[in-house]
mmCIF file of C-alpha atoms in Angstrom:
data_model
loop_
_atom_site.group_PDB
_atom_site.id
_atom_site.type_symbol
_atom_site.label_atom_id
_atom_site.label_comp_id
_atom_site.label_asym_id
_atom_site.label_seq_id
_atom_site.Cartn_x
_atom_site.Cartn_y
_atom_site.Cartn_z
ATOM 1 C CA MET A 255 38.254 -12.524 65.974
ATOM 2 C CA SER A 256 34.627 -11.348 63.519
ATOM 3 C CA ASP A 257 34.527 -9.102 60.269
ATOM 4 C CA PHE A 258 34.940 -6.051 61.770
ATOM 5 C CA ASP A 259 37.429 -6.664 64.640
ATOM 6 C CA LEU A 260 40.089 -7.972 61.485
ATOM 7 C CA ALA A 261 39.365 -5.068 59.303
ATOM 8 C CA GLU A 262 39.996 -2.967 62.248
ATOM 9 C CA ASN A 263 42.857 -4.933 63.074
ATOM 10 C CA ALA A 264 43.991 -4.167 59.117
ATOM 11 C CA LEU A 265 43.994 -0.133 59.848
ATOM 12 C CA LYS A 266 45.694 -0.430 63.513
ATOM 13 C CA GLU A 267 48.531 -2.258 61.254
ATOM 14 C CA THR A 268 48.563 0.276 58.015
ATOM 15 C CA LEU A 269 48.772 2.579 60.302
ATOM 16 C CA SER A 270 51.133 1.811 62.415
ATOM 17 C CA ALA A 271 53.253 1.310 59.862
ATOM 18 C CA LEU A 272 53.459 4.022 57.150
ATOM 19 C CA GLY A 273 54.703 5.848 60.651
ATOM 20 C CA ASP A 274 55.273 9.731 60.294
ATOM 21 C CA ASN A 275 54.255 9.179 56.647
ATOM 22 C CA LEU A 276 50.896 9.244 57.327
ATOM 23 C CA GLU A 277 50.708 12.893 58.471
ATOM 24 C CA LYS A 278 50.843 13.453 54.238
ATOM 25 C CA LEU A 279 48.502 10.928 53.551
ATOM 26 C CA VAL A 280 43.954 11.405 53.692
ATOM 27 C CA LEU A 281 41.598 8.106 54.543
ATOM 28 C CA VAL A 282 39.062 8.330 52.581
ATOM 29 C CA GLY A 283 37.059 5.312 50.856
ATOM 30 C CA GLY A 284 34.194 3.445 53.072
ATOM 31 C CA TRP A 285 36.327 4.918 56.789
ATOM 32 C CA VAL A 286 35.513 7.777 56.366
ATOM 33 C CA PRO A 287 31.658 7.391 57.786
ATOM 34 C CA TYR A 288 33.259 5.036 60.475
ATOM 35 C CA LEU A 289 35.300 7.330 61.570
ATOM 36 C CA TYR A 290 32.818 10.363 61.058
ATOM 37 C CA VAL A 291 30.795 8.746 63.694
ATOM 38 C CA HIS A 292 32.655 8.050 66.263
ATOM 39 C CA TYR A 293 35.462 10.070 66.427
ATOM 40 C CA LEU A 294 34.163 13.572 64.874
ATOM 41 C CA TRP A 295 30.142 13.934 64.986
ATOM 42 C CA LYS A 296 29.761 11.602 67.224
ATOM 43 C CA THR A 297 26.261 10.813 67.402
ATOM 44 C CA PRO A 298 23.786 8.378 66.715
ATOM 45 C CA ALA A 299 24.214 7.100 62.702
ATOM 46 C CA ALA A 300 22.090 4.381 60.649
ATOM 47 C CA ASP A 301 25.046 1.486 60.719
ATOM 48 C CA PHE A 302 27.659 2.110 57.432
ATOM 49 C CA PRO A 303 28.306 -1.210 55.099
ATOM 50 C CA LEU A 304 31.260 -2.555 56.513
ATOM 51 C CA THR A 305 34.168 -1.895 54.608
ATOM 52 C CA THR A 306 37.628 -3.790 54.341
ATOM 53 C CA ASP A 307 39.808 -2.209 52.091
ATOM 54 C CA ILE A 308 42.097 0.289 52.946
ATOM 55 C CA ASP A 309 42.297 3.724 49.924
ATOM 56 C CA LEU A 310 45.020 6.650 51.569
ATOM 57 C CA GLY A 311 44.622 9.930 49.555
ATOM 58 C CA VAL A 312 48.131 11.672 48.356
ATOM 59 C CA ARG A 313 49.091 14.428 48.270
ATOM 60 C CA GLU A 314 51.722 16.930 47.302
ATOM 61 C CA THR A 315 55.149 16.740 48.367
ATOM 62 C CA GLY A 316 57.029 17.731 45.804
ATOM 63 C CA PRO A 317 61.186 17.819 46.187
ATOM 64 C CA LEU A 318 60.827 16.067 50.304
ATOM 65 C CA ARG A 319 62.148 13.131 50.863
ATOM 66 C CA PRO A 320 60.602 11.436 53.916
ATOM 67 C CA SER A 321 63.846 9.214 55.464
ATOM 68 C CA SER A 322 61.156 5.769 54.668
ATOM 69 C CA THR A 323 59.138 6.005 50.932
ATOM 70 C CA VAL A 324 55.772 4.885 52.325
ATOM 71 C CA PHE A 325 56.556 1.388 49.825
ATOM 72 C CA GLN A 326 60.311 0.851 52.308
ATOM 73 C CA ARG A 327 57.834 1.248 55.342
ATOM 74 C CA LEU A 328 55.079 -0.391 53.980
ATOM 75 C CA ARG A 329 57.183 -3.711 52.663
ATOM 76 C CA GLU A 330 59.956 -3.332 55.581
ATOM 77 C CA ALA A 331 56.045 -3.802 58.692
ATOM 78 C CA GLY A 332 55.611 -7.415 55.772
ATOM 79 C CA LEU A 333 53.006 -6.152 54.900
ATOM 80 C CA ALA A 334 52.558 -9.123 51.023
ATOM 81 C CA MET A 335 52.939 -7.280 47.780
ATOM 82 C CA LYS A 336 50.773 -7.651 44.507
ATOM 83 C CA ARG A 337 51.837 -7.004 41.833
ATOM 84 C CA LEU A 338 49.413 -4.868 39.416
ATOM 85 C CA HIS A 339 50.667 -6.603 35.890
ATOM 86 C CA PRO A 340 51.632 -10.138 35.888
ATOM 87 C CA LYS A 341 54.485 -10.768 33.715
ATOM 88 C CA GLU A 342 56.076 -6.853 34.795
ATOM 89 C CA ALA A 343 58.127 -6.698 38.920
ATOM 90 C CA MET A 344 56.916 -3.546 39.781
ATOM 91 C CA PRO A 345 54.448 -1.343 40.346
ATOM 92 C CA VAL A 346 53.170 -3.320 43.372
ATOM 93 C CA LYS A 347 50.211 -3.145 45.663
ATOM 94 C CA PHE A 348 50.034 -3.562 48.980
ATOM 95 C CA ILE A 349 47.418 -5.999 50.875
ATOM 96 C CA HIS A 350 47.418 -6.817 54.534
ATOM 97 C CA ARG A 351 46.526 -10.462 54.956
ATOM 98 C CA ASN A 352 45.828 -12.283 58.499
ATOM 99 C CA GLY A 353 44.563 -16.527 57.949
ATOM 100 C CA ARG A 354 41.213 -15.644 55.979
ATOM 101 C CA SER A 355 41.558 -11.228 56.499
ATOM 102 C CA SER A 356 43.237 -9.882 52.808
ATOM 103 C CA VAL A 357 42.626 -6.158 52.868
ATOM 104 C CA PRO A 358 44.077 -4.229 50.035
ATOM 105 C CA ILE A 359 45.960 -0.900 50.611
ATOM 106 C CA ASP A 360 45.229 1.307 47.569
ATOM 107 C CA PHE A 361 46.455 4.882 46.858
ATOM 108 C CA ILE A 362 45.436 7.530 44.991
ATOM 109 C CA THR A 363 45.537 11.365 43.976
ATOM 110 C CA SER A 364 44.624 14.130 41.850
ATOM 111 C CA ASP A 365 45.629 15.626 38.715
ATOM 112 C CA THR A 366 47.541 17.770 40.461
ATOM 113 C CA VAL A 367 49.747 15.733 41.849
ATOM 114 C CA SER A 368 53.390 15.757 40.919
ATOM 115 C CA ASP A 369 55.954 12.633 39.520
ATOM 116 C CA ASP A 370 58.309 13.856 42.576
ATOM 117 C CA THR A 371 55.947 13.507 45.381
ATOM 118 C CA ARG A 372 55.599 9.340 43.651
ATOM 119 C CA ASN A 373 59.336 8.638 43.666
ATOM 120 C CA ARG A 374 60.205 10.547 46.584
ATOM 121 C CA PHE A 375 57.465 9.763 49.072
ATOM 122 C CA LEU A 376 54.992 6.994 47.732
ATOM 123 C CA GLY A 377 58.141 5.195 46.066
ATOM 124 C CA GLY A 378 57.856 4.565 42.050
ATOM 125 C CA GLU A 379 57.782 0.442 42.555
ATOM 126 C CA LEU A 380 54.068 1.770 44.358
ATOM 127 C CA ALA A 381 51.032 1.441 42.131
ATOM 128 C CA TRP A 382 48.444 4.626 42.930
ATOM 129 C CA SER A 383 45.699 5.448 40.622
ATOM 130 C CA ARG A 384 44.531 8.577 39.466
ATOM 131 C CA ILE A 385 39.840 9.744 40.529
ATOM 132 C CA THR A 386 38.407 13.215 39.428
ATOM 133 C CA ALA A 387 38.129 16.214 41.081
ATOM 134 C CA PHE A 388 40.249 13.603 43.192
ATOM 135 C CA GLU A 389 41.973 17.242 45.237
ATOM 136 C CA LEU A 390 38.355 17.919 46.626
ATOM 137 C CA LEU A 391 39.266 15.199 49.288
ATOM 138 C CA LEU A 392 42.950 16.587 49.653
ATOM 139 C CA GLU A 393 42.447 20.576 50.072
ATOM 140 C CA GLY A 394 40.426 21.209 53.828
ATOM 141 C CA THR A 395 41.038 18.041 55.350
ATOM 142 C CA VAL A 396 40.393 18.058 59.182
ATOM 143 C CA PRO A 397 42.319 15.729 62.038
ATOM 144 C CA VAL A 398 40.557 13.090 63.845
ATOM 145 C CA GLU A 399 42.316 11.492 67.184
ATOM 146 C CA VAL A 400 41.727 7.212 66.333
ATOM 147 C CA GLY A 401 41.864 4.648 68.720
ATOM 148 C CA LEU A 402 42.459 1.402 66.908
ATOM 149 C CA GLY A 403 43.362 -1.585 68.978
ATOM 150 C CA GLY A 404 44.701 0.462 71.749
ATOM 151 C CA LYS A 405 46.711 2.220 69.727
ATOM 152 C CA ALA A 406 46.530 5.652 68.816
ATOM 153 C CA PHE A 407 46.714 7.922 65.833
ATOM 154 C CA ARG A 408 46.142 11.179 64.172
ATOM 155 C CA VAL A 409 44.302 10.686 60.619
ATOM 156 C CA HIS A 410 43.483 13.362 57.953
ATOM 157 C CA VAL A 411 40.101 13.178 56.816
ATOM 158 C CA PRO A 412 38.230 14.641 54.493
ATOM 159 C CA SER A 413 36.248 17.416 55.831
ATOM 160 C CA PRO A 414 32.164 15.723 55.655
ATOM 161 C CA SER A 415 30.764 18.621 52.468
ATOM 162 C CA ARG A 416 33.574 17.159 50.599
ATOM 163 C CA PHE A 417 33.175 14.392 50.713
ATOM 164 C CA PHE A 418 29.751 13.715 50.178
ATOM 165 C CA PHE A 419 30.393 16.427 47.376
ATOM 166 C CA HIS A 420 32.769 14.015 45.609
ATOM 167 C CA LYS A 421 30.220 11.898 45.835
ATOM 168 C CA GLY A 422 28.185 13.310 44.781
ATOM 169 C CA ILE A 423 29.688 13.735 40.951
ATOM 170 C CA ILE A 424 31.586 10.746 40.814
ATOM 171 C CA PHE A 425 29.160 7.711 41.297
ATOM 172 C CA SER A 426 27.215 8.003 38.235
ATOM 173 C CA SER A 427 30.293 7.889 36.926
ATOM 174 C CA ARG A 428 31.626 3.900 39.208
ATOM 175 C CA ASN A 429 32.259 0.123 37.337
ATOM 176 C CA GLY A 430 29.474 -1.182 38.775
ATOM 177 C CA GLU A 431 25.629 -0.786 39.627
ATOM 178 C CA PHE A 432 26.299 -2.106 42.744
ATOM 179 C CA LYS A 433 29.268 0.862 43.393
ATOM 180 C CA ARG A 434 27.078 3.581 41.175
ATOM 181 C CA ALA A 435 24.319 2.186 44.444
ATOM 182 C CA LYS A 436 26.938 2.269 47.373
ATOM 183 C CA ASP A 437 28.519 5.804 46.537
ATOM 184 C CA LEU A 438 25.036 7.777 45.966
ATOM 185 C CA TYR A 439 23.980 5.788 49.847
ATOM 186 C CA THR A 440 26.857 7.601 50.696
ATOM 187 C CA PHE A 441 25.724 10.397 49.996
ATOM 188 C CA PHE A 442 21.808 10.271 50.579
ATOM 189 C CA TRP A 443 23.665 8.208 54.101
ATOM 190 C CA GLY A 444 25.966 11.847 54.492
ATOM 191 C CA VAL A 445 23.069 14.600 54.757
ATOM 192 C CA ARG A 446 20.715 12.296 57.116
ATOM 193 C CA PHE A 447 22.541 12.008 59.185
ATOM 194 C CA HIS A 448 24.918 14.505 59.202
ATOM 195 C CA PRO A 449 24.410 16.250 63.061
ATOM 196 C CA ASP A 450 24.002 19.844 61.472
ATOM 197 C CA ARG A 451 22.270 18.738 57.807
ATOM 198 C CA LYS A 452 21.735 23.001 57.356
ATOM 199 C CA SER A 453 24.913 23.835 57.596
ATOM 200 C CA LEU A 454 26.600 19.925 55.338
ATOM 201 C CA LEU A 455 23.967 21.142 53.088
ATOM 202 C CA ARG A 456 25.115 24.559 53.440
ATOM 203 C CA GLU A 457 28.508 23.764 52.692
ATOM 204 C CA ILE A 458 27.675 21.603 50.072
ATOM 205 C CA LEU A 459 25.959 25.113 48.099
ATOM 206 C CA SER A 460 28.821 27.066 48.329
ATOM 207 C CA PHE A 461 31.334 25.171 45.909
ATOM 208 C CA ARG A 462 29.016 26.622 43.327
ATOM 209 C CA ASP A 463 31.987 27.544 41.105
ATOM 210 C CA HIS A 464 33.995 24.004 41.388
ATOM 211 C CA GLU A 465 34.283 22.614 38.018
ATOM 212 C CA PHE A 466 32.702 19.934 38.882
ATOM 213 C CA PHE A 467 29.743 21.854 40.382
ATOM 214 C CA ASP A 468 26.583 21.570 37.086
ATOM 215 C CA TYR A 469 27.671 17.930 36.921
ATOM 216 C CA PHE A 470 27.016 17.088 40.358
ATOM 217 C CA ARG A 471 23.764 19.493 40.376
ATOM 218 C CA ASP A 472 23.392 17.189 37.020
ATOM 219 C CA ASN A 473 23.799 13.763 38.840
ATOM 220 C CA MET A 474 21.355 14.886 41.891
ATOM 221 C CA LEU A 475 17.702 15.527 40.120
ATOM 222 C CA GLY A 476 18.651 13.259 37.343
ATOM 223 C CA HIS A 477 18.518 10.575 40.520
ATOM 224 C CA LEU A 478 16.896 11.788 43.622
ATOM 225 C CA GLN A 479 14.699 14.883 42.107
ATOM 226 C CA ASP A 480 11.158 12.565 42.256
ATOM 227 C CA VAL A 481 10.180 9.583 42.786
ATOM 228 C CA SER A 482 10.158 8.371 39.470
ATOM 229 C CA GLN A 483 14.118 8.453 39.179
ATOM 230 C CA PRO A 484 16.010 5.449 39.035
ATOM 231 C CA GLY A 485 18.015 7.061 42.521
ATOM 232 C CA TYR A 486 14.883 6.052 44.686
ATOM 233 C CA LEU A 487 15.241 2.555 43.646
ATOM 234 C CA TRP A 488 18.912 1.742 44.076
ATOM 235 C CA LEU A 489 19.139 3.051 47.386
ATOM 236 C CA ARG A 490 16.114 0.269 49.262
ATOM 237 C CA PRO A 491 18.556 -2.440 49.040
ATOM 238 C CA PHE A 492 20.763 0.262 52.047
ATOM 239 C CA LEU A 493 17.339 1.771 53.327
ATOM 240 C CA ALA A 494 15.994 -1.887 53.888
ATOM 241 C CA ALA A 495 19.098 -2.822 57.189
ATOM 242 C CA TRP A 496 17.140 -0.386 59.292
ATOM 243 C CA LEU A 497 14.338 1.203 57.304
ATOM 244 C CA PRO A 498 11.175 -0.771 56.495
ATOM 245 C CA GLU A 499 9.696 -0.701 52.996
ATOM 246 C CA LYS A 500 6.780 1.484 53.431
ATOM 247 C CA GLU A 501 8.858 4.862 55.370
ATOM 248 C CA MET A 502 11.764 4.732 52.111
ATOM 249 C CA ASN A 503 11.019 6.606 50.229
ATOM 250 C CA ARG A 504 9.188 9.690 52.842
ATOM 251 C CA ALA A 505 12.703 9.318 54.556
ATOM 252 C CA VAL A 506 14.860 10.193 50.840
ATOM 253 C CA GLU A 507 12.086 12.645 50.040
ATOM 254 C CA GLU A 508 12.600 14.626 53.264
ATOM 255 C CA THR A 509 16.322 14.709 53.242
ATOM 256 C CA MET A 510 16.437 15.122 49.787
ATOM 257 C CA ALA A 511 13.838 18.070 49.811
ATOM 258 C CA PRO A 512 15.676 20.938 51.025
ATOM 259 C CA LEU A 513 17.998 20.365 49.028
ATOM 260 C CA ILE A 514 16.619 19.495 45.253
ATOM 261 C CA LYS A 515 15.175 23.039 45.923
ATOM 262 C CA GLU A 516 17.546 24.965 45.662
ATOM 263 C CA LEU A 517 18.946 22.675 42.552
ATOM 264 C CA GLU A 518 16.613 23.386 40.984
ATOM 265 C CA ARG A 519 16.556 27.102 41.120
#
């Protein structure tokens, strides 16, 4: 099996294990661009860097008590568990293992989601983390019918405008230069290959009243306002996969110009 086949199989088996609990979860992270291209946009785009991690956003479920928690479902499916703290039995995270493939499964939520959701829906044994402005990805989601290994799944993903706006907010605060650059590339890639770029940018700009919009504006202008900004260099290793070097700066400038112009006002 190729690396992608192994990653796809891990995603399929994880979604299968979640069953109807999947309805309260949102697939986020690096799988989202792949699903956009193949199941939502259905238009050609440059290949996005291969992703193996499975990141699932947790929506508010409050007092809802499912027949089995997410923890119980994944444990019953036989997925491997790893302690978050070596000397403490709980909490744990799950890992899908298949030969040489080891795919972590992470659960993420916002500051506004209650502890009831963790205890009754996820299971108190399961680790989760909170990310700044993550509620953007949990609201206004889009259902996508995804086919994996002969099975069909109804998966919720963030709307493109919310997904890419969130990337534009968080990339500069990520740990590690590669993660910062990849998140910025994710934003650029989305603007470049969305089948209706004008509509996408209009929707992103509609978040002007959002509490993190000023942070988004500063990030964009501070990294992509012109070729002297560091974002141009950050993007080059990713652009090299599908663009000649002499075309890189022009491609970034042309793609980002309409947004930069609006943000400079």
